[in-house]
Short mmCIF file of C-alpha atoms in Angstrom, two decimals:
data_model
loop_
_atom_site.label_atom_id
_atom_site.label_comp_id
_atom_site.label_asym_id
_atom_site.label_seq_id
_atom_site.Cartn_x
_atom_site.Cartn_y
_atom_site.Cartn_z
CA UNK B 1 0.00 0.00 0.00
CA UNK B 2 1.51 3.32 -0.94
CA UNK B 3 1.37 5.80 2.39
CA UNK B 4 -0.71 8.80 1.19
CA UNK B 5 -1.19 10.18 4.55
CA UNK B 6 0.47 11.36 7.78
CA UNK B 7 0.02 9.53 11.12
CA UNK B 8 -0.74 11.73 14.44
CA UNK B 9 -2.47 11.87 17.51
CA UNK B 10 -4.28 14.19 19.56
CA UNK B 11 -5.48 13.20 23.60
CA UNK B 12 -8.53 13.68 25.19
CA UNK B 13 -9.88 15.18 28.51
CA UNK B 14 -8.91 11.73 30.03
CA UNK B 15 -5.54 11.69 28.63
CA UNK B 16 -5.91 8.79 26.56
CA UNK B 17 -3.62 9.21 22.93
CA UNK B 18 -6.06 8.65 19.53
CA UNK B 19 -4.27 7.41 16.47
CA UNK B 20 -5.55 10.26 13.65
CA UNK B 21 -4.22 9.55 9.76
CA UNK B 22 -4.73 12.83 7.89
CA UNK B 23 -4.62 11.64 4.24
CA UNK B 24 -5.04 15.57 2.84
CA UNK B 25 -7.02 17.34 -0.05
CA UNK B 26 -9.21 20.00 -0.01
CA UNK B 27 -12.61 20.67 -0.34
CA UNK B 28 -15.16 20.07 3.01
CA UNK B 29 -13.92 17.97 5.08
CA UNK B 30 -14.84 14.61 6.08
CA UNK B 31 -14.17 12.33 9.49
CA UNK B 32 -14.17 8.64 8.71
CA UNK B 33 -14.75 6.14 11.28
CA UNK B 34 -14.53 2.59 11.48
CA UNK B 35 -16.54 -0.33 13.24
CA UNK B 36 -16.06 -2.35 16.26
CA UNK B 37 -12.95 -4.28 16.49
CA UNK B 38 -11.79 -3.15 12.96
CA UNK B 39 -9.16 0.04 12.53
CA UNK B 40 -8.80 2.96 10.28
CA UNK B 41 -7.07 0.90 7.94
CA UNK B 42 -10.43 -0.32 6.38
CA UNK B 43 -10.65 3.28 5.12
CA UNK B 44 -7.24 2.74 3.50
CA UNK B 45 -8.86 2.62 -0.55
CA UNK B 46 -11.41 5.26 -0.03
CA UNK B 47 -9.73 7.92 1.70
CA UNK B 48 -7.77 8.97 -1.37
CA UNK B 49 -10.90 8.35 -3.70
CA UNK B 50 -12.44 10.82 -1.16
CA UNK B 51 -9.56 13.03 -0.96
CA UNK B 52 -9.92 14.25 -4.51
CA UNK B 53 -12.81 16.58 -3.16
CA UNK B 54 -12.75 16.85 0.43
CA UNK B 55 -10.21 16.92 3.74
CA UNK B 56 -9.88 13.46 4.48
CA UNK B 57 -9.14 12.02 8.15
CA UNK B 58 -9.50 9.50 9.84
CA UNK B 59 -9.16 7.82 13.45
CA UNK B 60 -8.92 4.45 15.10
CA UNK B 61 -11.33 4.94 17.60
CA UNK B 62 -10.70 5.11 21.79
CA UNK B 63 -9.00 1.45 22.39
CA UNK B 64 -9.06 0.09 18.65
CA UNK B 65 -5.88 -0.38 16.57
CA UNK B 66 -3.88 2.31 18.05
CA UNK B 67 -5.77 4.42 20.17
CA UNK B 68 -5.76 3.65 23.88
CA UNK B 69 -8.36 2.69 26.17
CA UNK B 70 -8.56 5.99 28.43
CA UNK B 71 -9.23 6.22 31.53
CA UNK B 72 -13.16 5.68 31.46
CA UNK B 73 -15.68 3.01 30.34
CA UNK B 74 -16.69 2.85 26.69
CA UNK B 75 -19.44 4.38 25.80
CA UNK B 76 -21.06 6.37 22.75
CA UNK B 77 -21.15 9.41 24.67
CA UNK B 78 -17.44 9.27 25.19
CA UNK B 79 -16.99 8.01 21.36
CA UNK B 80 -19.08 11.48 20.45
CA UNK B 81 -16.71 13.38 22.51
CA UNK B 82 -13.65 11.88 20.94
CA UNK B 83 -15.01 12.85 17.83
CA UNK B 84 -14.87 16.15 18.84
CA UNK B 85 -11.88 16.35 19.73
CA UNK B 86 -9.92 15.11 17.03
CA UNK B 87 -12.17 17.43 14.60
CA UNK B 88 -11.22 20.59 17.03
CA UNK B 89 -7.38 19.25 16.76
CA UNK B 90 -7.25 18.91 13.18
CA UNK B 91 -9.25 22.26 12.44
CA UNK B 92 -12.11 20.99 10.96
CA UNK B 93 -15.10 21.37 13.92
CA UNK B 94 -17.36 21.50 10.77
CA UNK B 95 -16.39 18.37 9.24
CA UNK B 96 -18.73 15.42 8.02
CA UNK B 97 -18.78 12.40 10.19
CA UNK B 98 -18.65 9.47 8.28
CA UNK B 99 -18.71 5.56 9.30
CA UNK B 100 -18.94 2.31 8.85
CA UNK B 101 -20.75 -0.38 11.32
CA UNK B 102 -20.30 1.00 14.95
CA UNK B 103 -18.81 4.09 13.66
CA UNK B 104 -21.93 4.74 11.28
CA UNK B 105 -23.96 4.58 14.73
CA UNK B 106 -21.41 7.33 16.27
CA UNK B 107 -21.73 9.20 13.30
CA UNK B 108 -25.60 9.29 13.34
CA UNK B 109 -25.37 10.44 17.12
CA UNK B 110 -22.53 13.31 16.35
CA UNK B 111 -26.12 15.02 14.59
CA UNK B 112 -27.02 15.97 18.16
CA UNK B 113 -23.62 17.37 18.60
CA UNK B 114 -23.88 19.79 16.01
CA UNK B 115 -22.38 17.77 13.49
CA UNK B 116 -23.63 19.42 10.15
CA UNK B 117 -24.44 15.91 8.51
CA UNK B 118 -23.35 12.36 8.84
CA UNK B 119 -23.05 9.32 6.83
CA UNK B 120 -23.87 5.96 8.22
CA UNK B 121 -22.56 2.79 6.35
CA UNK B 122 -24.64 -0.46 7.41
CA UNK B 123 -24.32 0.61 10.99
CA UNK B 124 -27.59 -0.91 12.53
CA UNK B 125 -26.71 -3.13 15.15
CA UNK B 126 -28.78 -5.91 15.97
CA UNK B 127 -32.17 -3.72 16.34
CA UNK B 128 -35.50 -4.19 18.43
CA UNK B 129 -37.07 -7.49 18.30
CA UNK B 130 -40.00 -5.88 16.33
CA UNK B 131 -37.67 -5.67 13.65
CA UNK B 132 -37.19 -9.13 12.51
CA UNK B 133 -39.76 -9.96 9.87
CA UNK B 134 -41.73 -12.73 10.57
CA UNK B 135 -40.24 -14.00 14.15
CA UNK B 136 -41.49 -14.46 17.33
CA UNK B 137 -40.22 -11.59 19.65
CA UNK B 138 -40.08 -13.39 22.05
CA UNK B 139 -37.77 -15.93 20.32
CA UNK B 140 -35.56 -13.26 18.85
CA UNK B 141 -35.01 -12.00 22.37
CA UNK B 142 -33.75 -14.88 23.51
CA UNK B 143 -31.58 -15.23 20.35
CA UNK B 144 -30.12 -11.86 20.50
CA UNK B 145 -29.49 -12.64 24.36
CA UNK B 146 -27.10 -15.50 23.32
CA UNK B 147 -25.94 -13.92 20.28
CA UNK B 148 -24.88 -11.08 22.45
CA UNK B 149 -22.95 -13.73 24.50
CA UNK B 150 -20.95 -14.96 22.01
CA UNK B 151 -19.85 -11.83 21.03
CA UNK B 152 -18.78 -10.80 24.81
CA UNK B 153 -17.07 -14.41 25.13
CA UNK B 154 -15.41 -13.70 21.60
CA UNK B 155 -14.20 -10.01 22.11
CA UNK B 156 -10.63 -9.44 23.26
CA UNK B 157 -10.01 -13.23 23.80
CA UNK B 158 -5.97 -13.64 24.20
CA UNK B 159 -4.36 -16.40 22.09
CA UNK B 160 -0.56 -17.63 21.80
CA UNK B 161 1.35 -15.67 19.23
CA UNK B 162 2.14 -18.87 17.35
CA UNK B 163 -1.62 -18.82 16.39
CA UNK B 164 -1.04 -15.34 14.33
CA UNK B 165 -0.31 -17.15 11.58
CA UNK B 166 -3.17 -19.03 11.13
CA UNK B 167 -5.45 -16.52 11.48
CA UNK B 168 -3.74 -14.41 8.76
CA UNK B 169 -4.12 -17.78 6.77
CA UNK B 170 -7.68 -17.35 7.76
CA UNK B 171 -7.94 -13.73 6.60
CA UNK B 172 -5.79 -14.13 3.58
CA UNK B 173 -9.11 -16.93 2.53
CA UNK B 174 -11.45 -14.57 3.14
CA UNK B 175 -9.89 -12.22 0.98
CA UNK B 176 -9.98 -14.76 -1.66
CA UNK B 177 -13.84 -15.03 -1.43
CA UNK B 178 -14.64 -11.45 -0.89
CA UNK B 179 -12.36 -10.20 -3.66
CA UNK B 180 -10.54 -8.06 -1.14
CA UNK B 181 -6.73 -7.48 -1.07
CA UNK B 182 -5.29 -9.45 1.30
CA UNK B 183 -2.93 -6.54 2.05
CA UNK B 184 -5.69 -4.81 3.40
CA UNK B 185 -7.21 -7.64 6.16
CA UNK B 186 -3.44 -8.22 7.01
CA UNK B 187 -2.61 -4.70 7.70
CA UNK B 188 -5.95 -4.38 9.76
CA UNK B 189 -5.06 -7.23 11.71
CA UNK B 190 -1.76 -5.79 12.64
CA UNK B 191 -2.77 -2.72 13.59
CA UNK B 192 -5.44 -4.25 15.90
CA UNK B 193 -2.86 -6.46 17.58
CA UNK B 194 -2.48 -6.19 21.69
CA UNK B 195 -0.06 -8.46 24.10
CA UNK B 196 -1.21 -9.40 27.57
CA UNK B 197 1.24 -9.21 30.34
CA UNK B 198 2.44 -13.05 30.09
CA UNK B 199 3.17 -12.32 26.13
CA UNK B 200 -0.29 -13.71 24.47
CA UNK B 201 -1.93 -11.72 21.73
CA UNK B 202 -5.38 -10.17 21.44
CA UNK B 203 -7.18 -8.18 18.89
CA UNK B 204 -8.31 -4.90 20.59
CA UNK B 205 -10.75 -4.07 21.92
CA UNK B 206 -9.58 -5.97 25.08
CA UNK B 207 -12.49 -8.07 26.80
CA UNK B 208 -13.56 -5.31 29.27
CA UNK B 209 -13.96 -2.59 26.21
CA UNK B 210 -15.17 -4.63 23.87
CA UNK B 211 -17.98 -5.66 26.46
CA UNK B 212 -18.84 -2.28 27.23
CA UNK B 213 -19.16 -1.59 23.09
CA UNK B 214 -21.82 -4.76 23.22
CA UNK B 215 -23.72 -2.69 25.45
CA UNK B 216 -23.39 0.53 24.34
CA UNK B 217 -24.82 -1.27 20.97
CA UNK B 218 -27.56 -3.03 22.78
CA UNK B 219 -28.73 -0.17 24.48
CA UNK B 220 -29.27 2.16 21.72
CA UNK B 221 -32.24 2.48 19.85
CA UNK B 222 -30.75 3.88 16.33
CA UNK B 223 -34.49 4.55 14.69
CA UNK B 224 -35.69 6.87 17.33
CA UNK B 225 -32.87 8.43 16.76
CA UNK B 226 -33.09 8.79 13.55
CA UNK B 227 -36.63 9.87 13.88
CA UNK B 228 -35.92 13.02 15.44
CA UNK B 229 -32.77 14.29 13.44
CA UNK B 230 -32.64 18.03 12.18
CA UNK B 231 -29.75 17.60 9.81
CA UNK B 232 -28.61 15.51 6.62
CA UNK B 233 -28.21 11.66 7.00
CA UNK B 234 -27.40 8.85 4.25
CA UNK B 235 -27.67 5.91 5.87
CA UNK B 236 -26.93 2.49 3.45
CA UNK B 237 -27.17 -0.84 3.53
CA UNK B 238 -25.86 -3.81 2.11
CA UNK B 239 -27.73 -5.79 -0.67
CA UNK B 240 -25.82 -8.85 -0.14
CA UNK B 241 -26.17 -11.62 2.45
CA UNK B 242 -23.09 -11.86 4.93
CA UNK B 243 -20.11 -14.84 4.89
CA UNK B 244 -21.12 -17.66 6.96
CA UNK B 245 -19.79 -16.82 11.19
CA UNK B 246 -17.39 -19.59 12.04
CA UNK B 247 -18.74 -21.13 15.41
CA UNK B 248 -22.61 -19.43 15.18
CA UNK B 249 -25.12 -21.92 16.48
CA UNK B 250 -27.74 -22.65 13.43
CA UNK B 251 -30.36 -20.11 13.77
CA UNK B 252 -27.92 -17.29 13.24
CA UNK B 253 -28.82 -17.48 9.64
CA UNK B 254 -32.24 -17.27 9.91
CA UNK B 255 -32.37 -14.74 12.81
CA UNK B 256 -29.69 -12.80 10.08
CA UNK B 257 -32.36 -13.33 7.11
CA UNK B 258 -35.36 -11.98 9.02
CA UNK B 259 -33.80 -9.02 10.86
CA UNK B 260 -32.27 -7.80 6.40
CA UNK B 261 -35.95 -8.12 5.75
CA UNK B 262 -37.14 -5.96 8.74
CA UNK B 263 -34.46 -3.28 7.88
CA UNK B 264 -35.04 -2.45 4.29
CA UNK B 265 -38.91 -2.29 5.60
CA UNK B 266 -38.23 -0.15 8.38
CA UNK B 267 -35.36 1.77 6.24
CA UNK B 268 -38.15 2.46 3.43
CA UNK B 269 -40.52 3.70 5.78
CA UNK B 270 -38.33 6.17 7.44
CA UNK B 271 -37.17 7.36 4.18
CA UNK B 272 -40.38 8.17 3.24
CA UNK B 273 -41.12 9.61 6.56
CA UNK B 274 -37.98 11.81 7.37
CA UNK B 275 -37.00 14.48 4.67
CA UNK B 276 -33.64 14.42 6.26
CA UNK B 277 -33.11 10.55 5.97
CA UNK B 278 -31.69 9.62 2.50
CA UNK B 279 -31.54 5.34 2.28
CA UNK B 280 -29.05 3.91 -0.02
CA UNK B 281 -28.01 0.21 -1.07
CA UNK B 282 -24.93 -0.94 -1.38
CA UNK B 283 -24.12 -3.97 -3.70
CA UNK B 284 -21.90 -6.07 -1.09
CA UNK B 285 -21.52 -7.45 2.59
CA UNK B 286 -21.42 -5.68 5.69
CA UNK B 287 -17.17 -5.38 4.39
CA UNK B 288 -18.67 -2.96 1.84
CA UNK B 289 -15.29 -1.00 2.41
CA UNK B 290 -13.21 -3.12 1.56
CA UNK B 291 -15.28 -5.04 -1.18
CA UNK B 292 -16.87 -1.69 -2.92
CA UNK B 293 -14.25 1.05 -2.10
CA UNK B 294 -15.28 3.08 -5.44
CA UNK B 295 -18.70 2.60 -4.95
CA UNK B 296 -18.50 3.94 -1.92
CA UNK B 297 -16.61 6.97 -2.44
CA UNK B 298 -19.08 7.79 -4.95
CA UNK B 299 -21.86 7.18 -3.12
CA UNK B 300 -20.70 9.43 0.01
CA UNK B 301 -19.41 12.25 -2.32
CA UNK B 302 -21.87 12.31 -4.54
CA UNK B 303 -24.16 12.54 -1.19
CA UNK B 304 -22.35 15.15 0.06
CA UNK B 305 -22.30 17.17 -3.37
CA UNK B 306 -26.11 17.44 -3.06
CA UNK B 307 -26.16 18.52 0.43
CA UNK B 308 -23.87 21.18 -0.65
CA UNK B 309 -25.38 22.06 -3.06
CA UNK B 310 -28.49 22.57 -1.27
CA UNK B 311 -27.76 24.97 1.68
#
């Protein structure tokens, strides 16, 4: 990967140090933000797509790839506030949050910060029970109880550095079947790396942060929010099913098929009902970064051009 960018940092009100690439251009400027246990690096092919028209920058966000862990729990209203500051560091309090997953949700909530507009790529969460077309909700509360474990039991887990290589192996298939580089998913992986104190590895978040993200996610109810916005928001989605989840009991898929269903019903209906809310679709995965990068750049700018265009 050629290095288009320069690598800072900038610490909060808790003193914790946030990794910042600044990959240039001019034109309005734009935050981008990744999702839970990924890294700025997934920005790595759109930033300079985006960079062509607009101040590009992006962040690994508080105790992800580079960024530390701070002094206080995870939360989003901490996430906001790191926001914040990195835009007030870098000169651009004006700038257009922008993100992917988790950081799609933090960029939705930056609205009530003052955030002039905000992009959120296929950042939904697992949603209200009501959501999932067709299910019990009583039986997709359970579900989402246990899926909810799994992901607590999964996040931060240490393993013996001797394992690296096989999940790099593992990433380098997955690039294979997602037509991603490889380059990419290795360099991500990297970055995310952590060491506990008797020399195994871990991919940040560590356990405790990475449980406190689970229920910052839980917690939130993204449509209400969304309901009540006063500015610009794309939100998007992705038109194609997920990879199978190594280790996901059976019903995952199904739970996964009904909940896509409830969110393009729910997304149509609050596109129709919010003048601010723009829906798009994305043709790929919830990896749309990495599998769509030019698509995506031209989705967001040419997003952004209209909102422009319009004040």
């Amino acid at each position: 990967m050629t290095e288009k960018w320069t690598e800072g940092t900038c610490v909060t009100g808790d003193g914790a140090a946030l990794a910042v690439r600044d990959f240039g251009g001019e034109g309005p400027a734009v935050l981008l933000l990744h999702g839970a246990g990924r890294t700025l690096v997934d920005w790595e092919s759109i930033a300079p797509l985006l960079a062509a028209g607009h101040r590009v920058v992006a962040m690994d966000l508080r105790g992800h790839g580079r960024s530390e862990d701070g002094a206080v729990p995870w939360t989003f209203e901490v996430a906001v506030e790191d926001v914040a500051t990195v835009l007030r560091a870098y000169g651009i309090p004006d700038a257009v949050v922008v993100g992917h997953s988790m950081g799609g949700m933090i960029a939705a909530l930056c609205l009530e910060r003052g955030t002039p507009a905000a992009v959120n790529l296929d950042g939904h969460g697992m949603g209200r029970a009501e959501q999932y077309a067709g299910l019990d909700a009583g039986y997709v509360t359970e579900r989402l109880a246990e899926a909810r474990k799994f992901a607590d039991e999964a996040g931060g887990r240490p393993f013996p550095a001797e394992a690296l290589a096989g999940m790099l192996d593992h990433q380098a298939t997955m690039a294979g079947e997602l037509g991603i580089p490889y380059a990419l998913l290795e360099a991500g992986v990297r970055r995310s790396l952590g060491e506990t104190a008797d020399g195994q590895l871990f991919l940040r978040p560590g356990r405790e942060r990475a449980r406190q993200a689970q229920e910052a996610m839980a917690g939130l109810d993204l449509f209400a929010l969304y309901r009540r916005v006063t500015r610009p928001l794309l939100i998007a989605r992705g038109l194609r099913p997920n990879p199978p989840v190594p280790g996901v009991p059976p019903w995952f898929d199904v739970l996964m098929e009904a909940y896509q269903e409830g969110l393009r019903r729910d997304l149509d209906e609050l596109a129709e009902a919010c003048e601010r809310v723009t829906v798009a679709g994305v043709d790929g995965t919830h990896a749309m970064l990495l599998e769509r990068p030019a698509e995506i750049a031209g989705l967001v700018s040419g997003w952004l051009a209209a909102v422009h265009g319009a004040r």
